[in-house]
PDB file of C-alpha atoms in Angstrom:
ATOM      1  CA  MET A   1      17.602 -10.675  11.845  1.00  0.00           C
ATOM      2  CA  LYS A   2      19.838  -7.546  12.635  1.00  0.00           C
ATOM      3  CA  ASN A   3      22.602  -8.883   9.938  1.00  0.00           C
ATOM      4  CA  CYS A   4      19.717  -9.171   7.385  1.00  0.00           C
ATOM      5  CA  LEU A   5      18.560  -5.678   8.225  1.00  0.00           C
ATOM      6  CA  TYR A   6      22.223  -4.205   7.741  1.00  0.00           C
ATOM      7  CA  LEU A   7      22.664  -6.191   4.501  1.00  0.00           C
ATOM      8  CA  PHE A   8      19.416  -4.771   3.122  1.00  0.00           C
ATOM      9  CA  LEU A   9      20.232  -1.201   3.893  1.00  0.00           C
ATOM     10  CA  PHE A  10      23.749  -1.663   2.297  1.00  0.00           C
ATOM     11  CA  LEU A  11      21.711  -2.879  -0.879  1.00  0.00           C
ATOM     12  CA  PHE A  12      19.534   0.369  -0.614  1.00  0.00           C
ATOM     13  CA  ALA A  13      22.578   2.356  -0.702  1.00  0.00           C
ATOM     14  CA  CYS A  14      24.682   0.646  -3.385  1.00  0.00           C
ATOM     15  CA  CYS A  15      22.141  -0.550  -5.960  1.00  0.00           C
ATOM     16  CA  ASN A  16      20.874   1.645  -8.803  1.00  0.00           C
ATOM     17  CA  PRO A  17      17.798   1.374 -10.833  1.00  0.00           C
ATOM     18  CA  LYS A  18      18.717  -0.097 -14.284  1.00  0.00           C
ATOM     19  CA  ALA A  19      17.907   2.264 -17.066  1.00  0.00           C
ATOM     20  CA  SER A  20      14.879   1.057 -18.856  1.00  0.00           C
ATOM     21  CA  GLY A  21      14.522   3.454 -21.824  1.00  0.00           C
ATOM     22  CA  GLN A  22      14.009   1.628 -25.181  1.00  0.00           C
ATOM     23  CA  ASP A  23      12.990   4.454 -27.554  1.00  0.00           C
ATOM     24  CA  LEU A  24      15.473   6.719 -29.561  1.00  0.00           C
ATOM     25  CA  LEU A  25      15.134  10.436 -29.697  1.00  0.00           C
ATOM     26  CA  VAL A  26      17.413  12.308 -31.971  1.00  0.00           C
ATOM     27  CA  THR A  27      17.563  16.145 -31.556  1.00  0.00           C
ATOM     28  CA  SER A  28      17.919  18.657 -34.233  1.00  0.00           C
ATOM     29  CA  ARG A  29      21.428  19.105 -32.861  1.00  0.00           C
ATOM     30  CA  GLY A  30      22.288  15.629 -33.567  1.00  0.00           C
ATOM     31  CA  ASP A  31      22.185  14.314 -30.041  1.00  0.00           C
ATOM     32  CA  SER A  32      21.092  10.540 -29.941  1.00  0.00           C
ATOM     33  CA  LEU A  33      19.122  10.015 -26.434  1.00  0.00           C
ATOM     34  CA  GLN A  34      17.806   6.688 -25.008  1.00  0.00           C
ATOM     35  CA  VAL A  35      14.550   7.470 -23.599  1.00  0.00           C
ATOM     36  CA  ARG A  36      11.005   6.143 -22.696  1.00  0.00           C
ATOM     37  CA  LEU A  37       8.319   8.252 -24.585  1.00  0.00           C
ATOM     38  CA  HIS A  38       5.385   9.342 -22.805  1.00  0.00           C
ATOM     39  CA  GLU A  39       3.616  11.872 -25.177  1.00  0.00           C
ATOM     40  CA  VAL A  40       4.521  12.439 -28.726  1.00  0.00           C
ATOM     41  CA  GLU A  41       1.681  14.651 -29.920  1.00  0.00           C
ATOM     42  CA  GLY A  42       1.213  18.307 -29.672  1.00  0.00           C
ATOM     43  CA  GLU A  43       3.978  21.160 -29.529  1.00  0.00           C
ATOM     44  CA  TYR A  44       6.117  19.109 -26.925  1.00  0.00           C
ATOM     45  CA  ILE A  45       7.616  15.759 -26.800  1.00  0.00           C
ATOM     46  CA  ARG A  46       7.573  14.176 -23.165  1.00  0.00           C
ATOM     47  CA  PHE A  47       9.643  11.490 -21.994  1.00  0.00           C
ATOM     48  CA  ASP A  48      11.555   9.752 -19.079  1.00  0.00           C
ATOM     49  CA  TRP A  49      15.214  10.608 -18.789  1.00  0.00           C
ATOM     50  CA  LYS A  50      17.466   8.489 -16.450  1.00  0.00           C
ATOM     51  CA  GLU A  51      20.563   9.883 -14.884  1.00  0.00           C
ATOM     52  CA  ARG A  52      22.522   8.826 -11.810  1.00  0.00           C
ATOM     53  CA  LEU A  53      20.157   7.846  -9.200  1.00  0.00           C
ATOM     54  CA  ARG A  54      16.988   9.373 -10.438  1.00  0.00           C
ATOM     55  CA  THR A  55      14.389   9.463 -13.247  1.00  0.00           C
ATOM     56  CA  THR A  56      12.946  12.572 -14.563  1.00  0.00           C
ATOM     57  CA  VAL A  57      10.226  13.578 -16.797  1.00  0.00           C
ATOM     58  CA  ARG A  58      11.353  15.956 -19.535  1.00  0.00           C
ATOM     59  CA  GLU A  59       9.759  18.066 -22.158  1.00  0.00           C
ATOM     60  CA  LEU A  60      11.413  19.009 -25.404  1.00  0.00           C
ATOM     61  CA  PRO A  61       9.803  21.363 -28.318  1.00  0.00           C
ATOM     62  CA  ARG A  62       8.862  19.394 -31.374  1.00  0.00           C
ATOM     63  CA  SER A  63      10.973  21.768 -33.295  1.00  0.00           C
ATOM     64  CA  GLU A  64      13.967  20.538 -31.375  1.00  0.00           C
ATOM     65  CA  VAL A  65      13.397  16.915 -32.352  1.00  0.00           C
ATOM     66  CA  ALA A  66      14.584  15.484 -35.534  1.00  0.00           C
ATOM     67  CA  VAL A  67      13.619  11.614 -35.373  1.00  0.00           C
ATOM     68  CA  LEU A  68      11.507   9.400 -32.714  1.00  0.00           C
ATOM     69  CA  ILE A  69      11.665   5.731 -33.118  1.00  0.00           C
ATOM     70  CA  LYS A  70       9.801   3.737 -30.462  1.00  0.00           C
ATOM     71  CA  GLY A  71      11.399   0.444 -29.308  1.00  0.00           C
ATOM     72  CA  PHE A  72      14.670   1.265 -31.124  1.00  0.00           C
ATOM     73  CA  TYR A  73      16.979  -0.068 -28.498  1.00  0.00           C
ATOM     74  CA  GLU A  74      14.786  -2.983 -27.887  1.00  0.00           C
ATOM     75  CA  ASN A  75      15.003  -3.998 -31.398  1.00  0.00           C
ATOM     76  CA  GLN A  76      18.716  -3.713 -31.237  1.00  0.00           C
ATOM     77  CA  LYS A  77      18.900  -6.619 -28.874  1.00  0.00           C
ATOM     78  CA  ARG A  78      16.736  -8.667 -30.994  1.00  0.00           C
ATOM     79  CA  PRO A  79      18.236  -9.012 -34.562  1.00  0.00           C
ATOM     80  CA  ARG A  80      15.219 -10.566 -36.231  1.00  0.00           C
ATOM     81  CA  ASP A  81      12.968  -8.021 -35.150  1.00  0.00           C
ATOM     82  CA  THR A  82      15.499  -5.242 -36.310  1.00  0.00           C
ATOM     83  CA  GLN A  83      14.903  -6.495 -39.824  1.00  0.00           C
ATOM     84  CA  LYS A  84      11.438  -5.520 -39.638  1.00  0.00           C
ATOM     85  CA  ASN A  85      12.281  -1.880 -38.859  1.00  0.00           C
ATOM     86  CA  THR A  86      15.268  -1.534 -41.254  1.00  0.00           C
ATOM     87  CA  GLU A  87      13.665   1.632 -42.894  1.00  0.00           C
ATOM     88  CA  ASN A  88      13.269   3.374 -39.375  1.00  0.00           C
ATOM     89  CA  THR A  89      16.740   2.413 -38.264  1.00  0.00           C
ATOM     90  CA  ASP A  90      18.309   3.855 -41.343  1.00  0.00           C
ATOM     91  CA  SER A  91      16.600   7.007 -41.144  1.00  0.00           C
ATOM     92  CA  ALA A  92      17.493   7.396 -37.438  1.00  0.00           C
ATOM     93  CA  GLN A  93      21.085   6.711 -38.162  1.00  0.00           C
ATOM     94  CA  SER A  94      21.242   9.005 -41.092  1.00  0.00           C
ATOM     95  CA  ALA A  95      19.606  11.773 -38.872  1.00  0.00           C
ATOM     96  CA  ALA A  96      22.009  11.360 -35.962  1.00  0.00           C
ATOM     97  CA  LYS A  97      25.041  11.118 -38.296  1.00  0.00           C
ATOM     98  CA  GLY A  98      27.432  12.013 -35.238  1.00  0.00           C
ATOM     99  CA  GLU A  99      28.199   9.652 -32.426  1.00  0.00           C
ATOM    100  CA  LYS A 100      26.180   9.424 -29.316  1.00  0.00           C
ATOM    101  CA  VAL A 101      27.043  12.154 -27.008  1.00  0.00           C
ATOM    102  CA  PRO A 102      28.141  11.003 -23.628  1.00  0.00           C
ATOM    103  CA  ASP A 103      28.705  14.427 -22.255  1.00  0.00           C
ATOM    104  CA  THR A 104      25.701  15.165 -19.818  1.00  0.00           C
ATOM    105  CA  GLU A 105      26.130  18.962 -19.986  1.00  0.00           C
ATOM    106  CA  SER A 106      25.747  19.088 -23.813  1.00  0.00           C
ATOM    107  CA  ILE A 107      22.648  16.841 -23.515  1.00  0.00           C
ATOM    108  CA  GLU A 108      21.126  19.026 -20.787  1.00  0.00           C
ATOM    109  CA  VAL A 109      21.545  22.189 -23.055  1.00  0.00           C
ATOM    110  CA  ALA A 110      19.330  20.386 -25.560  1.00  0.00           C
ATOM    111  CA  PHE A 111      16.492  20.323 -23.212  1.00  0.00           C
ATOM    112  CA  LEU A 112      15.215  24.113 -23.592  1.00  0.00           C
ATOM    113  CA  ASP A 113      11.998  23.402 -21.539  1.00  0.00           C
ATOM    114  CA  THR A 114      12.725  21.054 -18.516  1.00  0.00           C
ATOM    115  CA  ILE A 115      10.183  19.808 -15.947  1.00  0.00           C
ATOM    116  CA  GLN A 116      10.529  17.461 -13.221  1.00  0.00           C
ATOM    117  CA  ILE A 117       7.405  15.572 -12.585  1.00  0.00           C
ATOM    118  CA  SER A 118       8.763  12.377 -10.994  1.00  0.00           C
ATOM    119  CA  SER A 119      11.937  11.038  -9.827  1.00  0.00           C
ATOM    120  CA  SER A 120      11.528   7.341  -9.336  1.00  0.00           C
ATOM    121  CA  TYR A 121      10.652   4.132 -11.085  1.00  0.00           C
ATOM    122  CA  SER A 122       6.871   3.567 -10.480  1.00  0.00           C
ATOM    123  CA  PRO A 123       5.415   0.646 -11.981  1.00  0.00           C
ATOM    124  CA  GLU A 124       1.771  -0.042 -12.498  1.00  0.00           C
ATOM    125  CA  TRP A 125       1.689  -3.572 -10.996  1.00  0.00           C
ATOM    126  CA  GLN A 126       3.672  -4.981  -8.019  1.00  0.00           C
ATOM    127  CA  LEU A 127       3.624  -8.590  -6.465  1.00  0.00           C
ATOM    128  CA  GLY A 128       5.923  -9.162  -3.690  1.00  0.00           C
ATOM    129  CA  ALA A 129       6.565 -10.818  -0.192  1.00  0.00           C
ATOM    130  CA  TYR A 130       8.080  -9.291   3.082  1.00  0.00           C
ATOM    131  CA  ALA A 131       9.184 -10.467   6.561  1.00  0.00           C
ATOM    132  CA  GLY A 132      10.450  -9.123   9.816  1.00  0.00           C
ATOM    133  CA  LEU A 133      10.178  -8.533  13.378  1.00  0.00           C
ATOM    134  CA  SER A 134       6.973  -7.733  15.066  1.00  0.00           C
ATOM    135  CA  LYS A 135       5.412  -7.092  18.624  1.00  0.00           C
ATOM    136  CA  ARG A 136       2.090  -7.046  20.223  1.00  0.00           C
ATOM    137  CA  LEU A 137       1.097  -3.798  21.901  1.00  0.00           C
ATOM    138  CA  PHE A 138      -1.401  -4.889  24.716  1.00  0.00           C
ATOM    139  CA  SER A 139      -0.659  -3.777  28.239  1.00  0.00           C
ATOM    140  CA  PRO A 140      -0.074  -6.336  30.904  1.00  0.00           C
ATOM    141  CA  LYS A 141      -2.610  -6.662  33.779  1.00  0.00           C
ATOM    142  CA  ILE A 142      -1.914  -5.194  37.179  1.00  0.00           C
ATOM    143  CA  GLY A 143      -0.523  -7.443  39.875  1.00  0.00           C
ATOM    144  CA  LEU A 144       1.724  -9.735  37.860  1.00  0.00           C
ATOM    145  CA  SER A 145       5.012 -10.979  39.185  1.00  0.00           C
ATOM    146  CA  GLN A 146       8.262 -10.103  37.459  1.00  0.00           C
ATOM    147  CA  SER A 147       8.661 -13.740  36.098  1.00  0.00           C
ATOM    148  CA  GLU A 148       5.084 -13.430  34.583  1.00  0.00           C
ATOM    149  CA  LEU A 149       5.884 -10.187  33.159  1.00  0.00           C
ATOM    150  CA  ASP A 150       9.051 -11.638  31.449  1.00  0.00           C
ATOM    151  CA  TYR A 151       6.995 -14.522  30.102  1.00  0.00           C
ATOM    152  CA  LEU A 152       4.416 -12.054  28.859  1.00  0.00           C
ATOM    153  CA  GLN A 153       7.145 -10.210  26.785  1.00  0.00           C
ATOM    154  CA  LYS A 154       8.037 -13.572  25.126  1.00  0.00           C
ATOM    155  CA  ILE A 155       4.302 -13.994  24.162  1.00  0.00           C
ATOM    156  CA  LYS A 156       4.175 -10.353  22.790  1.00  0.00           C
ATOM    157  CA  THR A 157       7.452 -10.796  20.658  1.00  0.00           C
ATOM    158  CA  GLY A 158       7.329 -12.509  17.488  1.00  0.00           C
ATOM    159  CA  TYR A 159       7.804 -12.096  13.655  1.00  0.00           C
ATOM    160  CA  SER A 160       5.643 -11.194  10.662  1.00  0.00           C
ATOM    161  CA  PHE A 161       5.659 -12.146   7.138  1.00  0.00           C
ATOM    162  CA  GLY A 162       3.138 -11.994   4.143  1.00  0.00           C
ATOM    163  CA  ILE A 163       2.559 -11.348   0.493  1.00  0.00           C
ATOM    164  CA  ALA A 164       0.983  -8.412  -1.242  1.00  0.00           C
ATOM    165  CA  ALA A 165      -0.354  -7.689  -4.808  1.00  0.00           C
ATOM    166  CA  ASN A 166      -0.715  -4.042  -5.711  1.00  0.00           C
ATOM    167  CA  HIS A 167      -2.202  -2.214  -8.679  1.00  0.00           C
ATOM    168  CA  PHE A 168      -1.633   1.566  -9.177  1.00  0.00           C
ATOM    169  CA  PHE A 169      -4.433   2.871 -11.278  1.00  0.00           C
ATOM    170  CA  LYS A 170      -2.907   6.263 -11.165  1.00  0.00           C
ATOM    171  CA  LYS A 171       0.702   7.532 -10.892  1.00  0.00           C
ATOM    172  CA  ARG A 172       0.466   7.932  -7.067  1.00  0.00           C
ATOM    173  CA  TRP A 173      -2.762   6.139  -6.037  1.00  0.00           C
ATOM    174  CA  GLY A 174      -3.415   2.222  -5.974  1.00  0.00           C
ATOM    175  CA  LEU A 175      -5.397  -0.634  -4.539  1.00  0.00           C
ATOM    176  CA  GLY A 176      -3.907  -3.798  -3.096  1.00  0.00           C
ATOM    177  CA  LEU A 177      -4.588  -7.246  -1.598  1.00  0.00           C
ATOM    178  CA  ARG A 178      -2.587  -8.181   1.465  1.00  0.00           C
ATOM    179  CA  TYR A 179      -2.011 -11.228   3.418  1.00  0.00           C
ATOM    180  CA  ASP A 180       0.001 -10.895   6.660  1.00  0.00           C
ATOM    181  CA  THR A 181       0.608 -13.321   9.579  1.00  0.00           C
ATOM    182  CA  TYR A 182       2.135 -12.882  13.056  1.00  0.00           C
ATOM    183  CA  ARG A 183       3.606 -15.741  14.966  1.00  0.00           C
ATOM    184  CA  SER A 184       5.139 -16.161  18.340  1.00  0.00           C
ATOM    185  CA  ASP A 185       6.250 -19.013  20.213  1.00  0.00           C
ATOM    186  CA  ALA A 186       6.826 -18.666  24.029  1.00  0.00           C
ATOM    187  CA  ARG A 187       7.915 -21.156  26.595  1.00  0.00           C
ATOM    188  CA  LYS A 188       8.115 -20.563  30.155  1.00  0.00           C
ATOM    189  CA  ASN A 189       8.725 -24.245  31.101  1.00  0.00           C
ATOM    190  CA  GLU A 190       7.684 -27.702  30.078  1.00  0.00           C
ATOM    191  CA  THR A 191       4.166 -27.292  31.451  1.00  0.00           C
ATOM    192  CA  ASN A 192       3.521 -23.589  30.148  1.00  0.00           C
ATOM    193  CA  THR A 193       3.686 -22.632  26.584  1.00  0.00           C
ATOM    194  CA  ASN A 194       2.066 -20.407  24.087  1.00  0.00           C
ATOM    195  CA  LYS A 195       1.851 -20.583  20.187  1.00  0.00           C
ATOM    196  CA  VAL A 196       0.189 -17.575  18.921  1.00  0.00           C
ATOM    197  CA  ASN A 197      -0.966 -17.070  15.245  1.00  0.00           C
ATOM    198  CA  ILE A 198      -2.637 -13.858  14.117  1.00  0.00           C
ATOM    199  CA  GLN A 199      -3.587 -13.389  10.517  1.00  0.00           C
ATOM    200  CA  PHE A 200      -4.813 -10.482   8.377  1.00  0.00           C
ATOM    201  CA  ILE A 201      -6.383 -10.922   4.898  1.00  0.00           C
ATOM    202  CA  GLY A 202      -7.578  -7.416   3.586  1.00  0.00           C
ATOM    203  CA  LEU A 203      -7.658  -4.621   1.097  1.00  0.00           C
ATOM    204  CA  SER A 204      -5.259  -1.715   0.842  1.00  0.00           C
ATOM    205  CA  LEU A 205      -5.498   1.856  -0.199  1.00  0.00           C
ATOM    206  CA  LEU A 206      -2.035   3.105  -1.079  1.00  0.00           C
ATOM    207  CA  HIS A 207      -0.339   6.429  -2.074  1.00  0.00           C
ATOM    208  CA  ARG A 208       3.370   6.910  -3.032  1.00  0.00           C
ATOM    209  CA  SER A 209       5.380   9.924  -3.154  1.00  0.00           C
ATOM    210  CA  PRO A 210       8.787  10.179  -5.183  1.00  0.00           C
ATOM    211  CA  LEU A 211      11.963  11.274  -3.368  1.00  0.00           C
ATOM    212  CA  SER A 212      13.720  13.529  -5.748  1.00  0.00           C
ATOM    213  CA  GLY A 213      16.991  13.832  -3.775  1.00  0.00           C
ATOM    214  CA  VAL A 214      17.814  10.196  -2.981  1.00  0.00           C
ATOM    215  CA  GLY A 215      15.598   8.174  -5.448  1.00  0.00           C
ATOM    216  CA  GLY A 216      12.809   5.809  -4.677  1.00  0.00           C
ATOM    217  CA  TYR A 217       9.605   6.578  -3.059  1.00  0.00           C
ATOM    218  CA  ILE A 218       7.668   6.625   0.036  1.00  0.00           C
ATOM    219  CA  GLN A 219       4.556   4.228  -0.169  1.00  0.00           C
ATOM    220  CA  SER A 220       1.864   4.676   2.712  1.00  0.00           C
ATOM    221  CA  GLY A 221      -1.291   2.377   2.977  1.00  0.00           C
ATOM    222  CA  PHE A 222      -4.366   2.064   4.783  1.00  0.00           C
ATOM    223  CA  GLU A 223      -5.506  -1.503   5.279  1.00  0.00           C
ATOM    224  CA  ILE A 224      -8.856  -3.092   6.378  1.00  0.00           C
ATOM    225  CA  GLY A 225      -9.788  -6.757   6.665  1.00  0.00           C
ATOM    226  CA  TYR A 226     -10.432 -10.159   8.455  1.00  0.00           C
ATOM    227  CA  GLN A 227      -8.205 -10.911  11.283  1.00  0.00           C
ATOM    228  CA  PRO A 228      -8.393 -14.430  12.926  1.00  0.00           C
ATOM    229  CA  TYR A 229      -6.544 -15.279  16.013  1.00  0.00           C
ATOM    230  CA  ARG A 230      -5.394 -18.601  17.340  1.00  0.00           C
ATOM    231  CA  ASN A 231      -3.459 -19.707  20.451  1.00  0.00           C
ATOM    232  CA  HIS A 232      -2.253 -23.208  21.152  1.00  0.00           C
ATOM    233  CA  ALA A 233      -1.601 -22.882  24.869  1.00  0.00           C
ATOM    234  CA  VAL A 234      -0.501 -25.303  27.626  1.00  0.00           C
ATOM    235  CA  ILE A 235      -1.200 -23.945  31.092  1.00  0.00           C
ATOM    236  CA  ASN A 236       0.013 -25.941  33.951  1.00  0.00           C
ATOM    237  CA  GLY A 237       0.263 -29.091  31.848  1.00  0.00           C
ATOM    238  CA  LEU A 238      -3.305 -28.448  30.608  1.00  0.00           C
ATOM    239  CA  GLU A 239      -3.401 -28.384  26.831  1.00  0.00           C
ATOM    240  CA  SER A 240      -6.045 -25.815  25.336  1.00  0.00           C
ATOM    241  CA  LEU A 241      -6.743 -24.218  21.898  1.00  0.00           C
ATOM    242  CA  LEU A 242      -8.202 -20.707  21.776  1.00  0.00           C
ATOM    243  CA  HIS A 243      -9.904 -19.198  18.809  1.00  0.00           C
ATOM    244  CA  ALA A 244     -10.969 -15.479  17.988  1.00  0.00           C
ATOM    245  CA  LYS A 245     -12.265 -13.694  15.076  1.00  0.00           C
ATOM    246  CA  SER A 246     -12.534 -10.086  14.333  1.00  0.00           C
ATOM    247  CA  MET A 247     -12.195  -7.318  11.809  1.00  0.00           C
ATOM    248  CA  GLY A 248      -8.781  -5.264  11.790  1.00  0.00           C
ATOM    249  CA  TRP A 249      -7.370  -2.199  10.300  1.00  0.00           C
ATOM    250  CA  GLY A 250      -3.858  -0.690   9.935  1.00  0.00           C
ATOM    251  CA  ILE A 251      -1.542   1.722   8.443  1.00  0.00           C
ATOM    252  CA  SER A 252       1.865   1.304   6.880  1.00  0.00           C
ATOM    253  CA  VAL A 253       4.784   3.454   5.784  1.00  0.00           C
ATOM    254  CA  GLY A 254       7.651   2.207   3.784  1.00  0.00           C
ATOM    255  CA  TYR A 255      10.605   3.362   1.542  1.00  0.00           C
ATOM    256  CA  HIS A 256      10.685   1.599  -1.714  1.00  0.00           C
ATOM    257  CA  ARG A 257      13.674   1.515  -4.176  1.00  0.00           C
ATOM    258  CA  ALA A 258      14.185  -0.105  -7.520  1.00  0.00           C
ATOM    259  CA  VAL A 259      17.430  -2.090  -7.745  1.00  0.00           C
ATOM    260  CA  ALA A 260      16.581  -3.313 -11.264  1.00  0.00           C
ATOM    261  CA  GLU A 261      14.072  -2.489 -13.748  1.00  0.00           C
ATOM    262  CA  LYS A 262      11.509  -4.974 -12.299  1.00  0.00           C
ATOM    263  CA  ILE A 263      12.835  -5.660  -8.768  1.00  0.00           C
ATOM    264  CA  ILE A 264      11.940  -3.232  -5.843  1.00  0.00           C
ATOM    265  CA  LEU A 265      13.204  -3.507  -2.265  1.00  0.00           C
ATOM    266  CA  SER A 266      11.414  -1.988   0.505  1.00  0.00           C
ATOM    267  CA  LEU A 267      11.741  -1.363   4.246  1.00  0.00           C
ATOM    268  CA  THR A 268       8.358  -0.848   5.885  1.00  0.00           C
ATOM    269  CA  GLY A 269       6.794  -0.173   9.186  1.00  0.00           C
ATOM    270  CA  THR A 270       3.389  -1.410   9.932  1.00  0.00           C
ATOM    271  CA  CYS A 271       0.607  -1.210  12.668  1.00  0.00           C
ATOM    272  CA  LEU A 272      -2.413  -3.419  12.454  1.00  0.00           C
ATOM    273  CA  ILE A 273      -5.095  -2.879  14.985  1.00  0.00           C
ATOM    274  CA  GLY A 274      -7.986  -5.179  16.107  1.00  0.00           C
ATOM    275  CA  VAL A 275      -9.890  -6.410  19.175  1.00  0.00           C
ATOM    276  CA  SER A 276     -11.772  -9.630  19.907  1.00  0.00           C
ATOM    277  CA  TYR A 277     -14.869  -9.545  21.996  1.00  0.00           C
ATOM    278  CA  LYS A 278     -15.606 -13.208  21.819  1.00  0.00           C
ATOM    279  CA  MET A 279     -13.340 -16.318  22.503  1.00  0.00           C
ATOM    280  CA  THR A 280     -13.767 -20.039  21.585  1.00  0.00           C
ATOM    281  CA  THR A 281     -11.788 -22.544  23.902  1.00  0.00           C
ATOM    282  CA  GLU A 282     -11.211 -26.191  23.194  1.00  0.00           C
ATOM    283  CA  VAL A 283      -9.903 -28.349  26.285  1.00  0.00           C
ATOM    284  CA  ASN A 284     -10.014 -32.053  26.039  1.00  0.00           C
ATOM    285  CA  GLY A 285     -12.259 -32.212  23.183  1.00  0.00           C
ATOM    286  CA  SER A 286     -14.842 -29.833  24.983  1.00  0.00           C
ATOM    287  CA  ARG A 287     -15.671 -26.471  23.162  1.00  0.00           C
ATOM    288  CA  GLN A 288     -17.065 -23.347  24.877  1.00  0.00           C
ATOM    289  CA  THR A 289     -17.603 -19.759  23.693  1.00  0.00           C
ATOM    290  CA  LEU A 290     -16.692 -17.085  26.013  1.00  0.00           C
ATOM    291  CA  TYR A 291     -18.272 -13.460  25.816  1.00  0.00           C
ATOM    292  CA  LEU A 292     -15.355 -11.410  27.320  1.00  0.00           C
ATOM    293  CA  ASN A 293     -15.796  -8.378  29.538  1.00  0.00           C
ATOM    294  CA  ARG A 294     -14.228  -5.033  28.330  1.00  0.00           C
ATOM    295  CA  LYS A 295     -11.252  -5.353  30.574  1.00  0.00           C
ATOM    296  CA  ASP A 296     -10.592  -8.956  29.224  1.00  0.00           C
ATOM    297  CA  PHE A 297     -10.844  -8.160  25.612  1.00  0.00           C
ATOM    298  CA  GLU A 298      -8.287  -9.957  23.515  1.00  0.00           C
ATOM    299  CA  ASP A 299      -6.232  -7.054  21.971  1.00  0.00           C
ATOM    300  CA  LEU A 300      -4.761  -8.068  18.736  1.00  0.00           C
ATOM    301  CA  THR A 301      -2.916  -4.773  17.926  1.00  0.00           C
ATOM    302  CA  ARG A 302       0.703  -5.244  16.856  1.00  0.00           C
ATOM    303  CA  ALA A 303       3.502  -3.331  15.083  1.00  0.00           C
ATOM    304  CA  ALA A 304       6.052  -4.708  12.803  1.00  0.00           C
ATOM    305  CA  ILE A 305       9.079  -3.451  10.752  1.00  0.00           C
ATOM    306  CA  THR A 306       9.675  -5.754   7.566  1.00  0.00           C
ATOM    307  CA  LEU A 307      12.119  -6.017   4.596  1.00  0.00           C
ATOM    308  CA  GLY A 308      10.407  -6.778   1.333  1.00  0.00           C
ATOM    309  CA  ILE A 309      11.142  -7.618  -2.327  1.00  0.00           C
ATOM    310  CA  ALA A 310       8.566  -6.932  -5.050  1.00  0.00           C
ATOM    311  CA  PHE A 311       8.455  -7.863  -8.720  1.00  0.00           C
ATOM    312  CA  ALA A 312       7.008  -4.941 -10.909  1.00  0.00           C
ATOM    313  CA  ASP A 313       4.812  -5.256 -13.875  1.00  0.00           C
ATOM    314  CA  VAL A 314       4.591  -8.939 -13.794  1.00  0.00           C
ATOM    315  CA  VAL A 315       1.105  -9.229 -14.861  1.00  0.00           C
ATOM    316  CA  PRO A 316       0.808 -10.325 -18.560  1.00  0.00           C
ATOM    317  CA  ASN A 317       0.198  -7.718 -21.071  1.00  0.00           C
ATOM    318  CA  LEU A 318      -3.446  -8.976 -21.709  1.00  0.00           C
ATOM    319  CA  PHE A 319      -4.268  -7.877 -18.226  1.00  0.00           C
ATOM    320  CA  ARG A 320      -2.596  -4.407 -18.005  1.00  0.00           C
ATOM    321  CA  THR A 321      -4.498  -1.270 -17.878  1.00  0.00           C
ATOM    322  CA  LYS A 322      -3.553   0.945 -20.847  1.00  0.00           C
TER     323      LYS A 322
END
């Protein structure tokens, strides 16, 4: 797992978001720019401009813009579609005349009114999966021996994995569905084992904040949902199955970074909280429900650090919010 973490951090440092501007903007000075247009009405033209590791939103006075063609570079990749836009293409080429200016400084001069609103790739939809290390946070009972404490640490330590689907209805705010599961498999000896599974199924309220200096963004979330517990235990050779149900809530904070136009990697810390007041046990086919005292409550609280990959804007156009 440590090697996977190092590899993941290396990808964060080395990978760059792929430029995704498909529109052509030609300035009155003859500079041809590959951008993604936002607003084309009014006195200013607003668009995404990609440079190095970040994306910024720029404004240019309409008087400084000679030609605008939406989807120009996308059509360049599709010759059949290009034939449909022959008139627009010819007008753009005649307006640009000169070659595309590669010099960043000369292009920067063309932006007489420059603003920086965002500095990261922020898709509307995300669908992804994650996995990592996790640990339960309950406190051991007083009076346990050292061997019992060591065994308890094995029970508390496990791994988490899950899937999440998120939709950002605004630039920074979104909602999501999340499924998370925690598992641990502890063995003291042949007659004492515990296989624990804690699941979480719930809703998320999400917020993301762009990082202008390093690229990417910080995504934080508040989760609430259903949290079932299951423990297949063998105690001194006697096999038993324990069930519990509860509601849970949690918080998460993660660093997200696009490594391609529709692929985002993430490193996230999560804490999920829950307590069960009632336990169902099954021993030799006999089932019994136990109502636990406060000191015996089953604490389901756990923390996790996970690595994730998400695919952005994978929802069909028919279902996208305009």
